C-alpha positions as CSV (number, residue, x, y, z in Angstrom):
1,X,0.0,0.0,0.0
2,X,1.2,3.5,-0.9
3,X,1.6,6.1,1.9
4,X,-1.6,8.1,2.2
5,X,-1.2,11.8,1.5
6,X,-3.2,14.9,0.5
7,X,-3.5,15.1,-3.3
8,X,-2.6,11.5,-4.0
9,X,-4.3,9.8,-6.9
10,X,-7.7,8.6,-5.6
11,X,-7.2,5.3,-7.5
12,X,-4.3,4.5,-5.1
13,X,-6.8,4.2,-2.3
14,X,-8.7,1.4,-4.2
15,X,-12.1,1.2,-5.8
16,X,-14.1,-0.2,-2.8
17,X,-15.4,1.9,0.0
18,X,-16.3,5.2,-1.8
19,X,-19.7,6.6,-1.0
20,X,-21.7,9.5,-2.5
21,X,-23.2,11.1,0.6
22,X,-23.9,14.4,-1.1
23,X,-25.4,13.3,-4.4
24,X,-28.6,14.0,-6.2
25,X,-30.2,15.9,-9.0
26,X,-27.0,17.6,-10.1
27,X,-26.2,15.7,-13.3
28,X,-23.7,13.4,-11.8
29,X,-21.4,16.0,-10.3
30,X,-21.0,14.4,-6.9
31,X,-18.5,14.4,-4.1
32,X,-17.4,10.9,-3.0
33,X,-16.0,10.1,0.4
34,X,-14.1,7.1,1.9
35,X,-13.4,6.4,5.6
36,X,-9.7,5.3,5.8
37,X,-8.4,2.7,8.1
38,X,-6.7,5.3,10.3
39,X,-9.9,7.3,10.8
40,X,-9.2,10.0,8.3
41,X,-11.6,10.7,5.4
42,X,-10.7,10.9,1.7
43,X,-12.8,13.0,-0.6
44,X,-12.8,13.0,-4.4
45,X,-14.8,14.4,-7.3
46,X,-16.9,11.6,-8.8
47,X,-16.5,13.0,-12.4
48,X,-12.7,12.4,-12.0
49,X,-12.3,9.3,-9.8
50,X,-8.6,9.0,-10.7
51,X,-7.9,12.6,-9.8
52,X,-6.6,13.8,-6.5
53,X,-8.0,12.7,-3.2
54,X,-8.1,15.3,-0.5
55,X,-7.4,13.8,2.9
56,X,-9.0,15.2,6.1
57,X,-8.9,14.3,9.7
58,X,-12.1,13.3,11.5
59,X,-12.0,16.7,13.3
60,X,-11.7,18.6,10.1
61,X,-14.7,16.7,8.5
62,X,-16.7,17.2,11.7
63,X,-16.0,20.9,11.8
64,X,-17.0,21.3,8.1
65,X,-20.2,19.3,8.5
66,X,-21.2,21.2,11.7
67,X,-20.4,24.5,10.0
68,X,-22.4,23.6,6.9
69,X,-25.4,22.5,9.0
70,X,-25.3,25.8,10.9
71,X,-25.2,27.8,7.7
72,X,-21.6,28.9,7.8
73,X,-21.0,27.6,4.3
74,X,-24.0,29.2,2.7
75,X,-21.8,31.8,1.1
76,X,-20.5,29.0,-1.2
77,X,-24.0,28.8,-2.8
78,X,-24.4,32.4,-3.8
């Protein structure tokens, strides 16, 4: 197994385990996420599954999700 690092080719993480938790009605432009064995989370763009994977800690993902739920990311939609 290759060392896991931010920006690595997503295909190096394998094909199994990717999920589309934020999908629907957008023409196939989805974010896919994978929980890694060490607890971190990999994220990739579904339209480019071989492209770079962004690697986040559990705390980073939790902060993003909590912020998005509370409206702190709404500026991204306007």
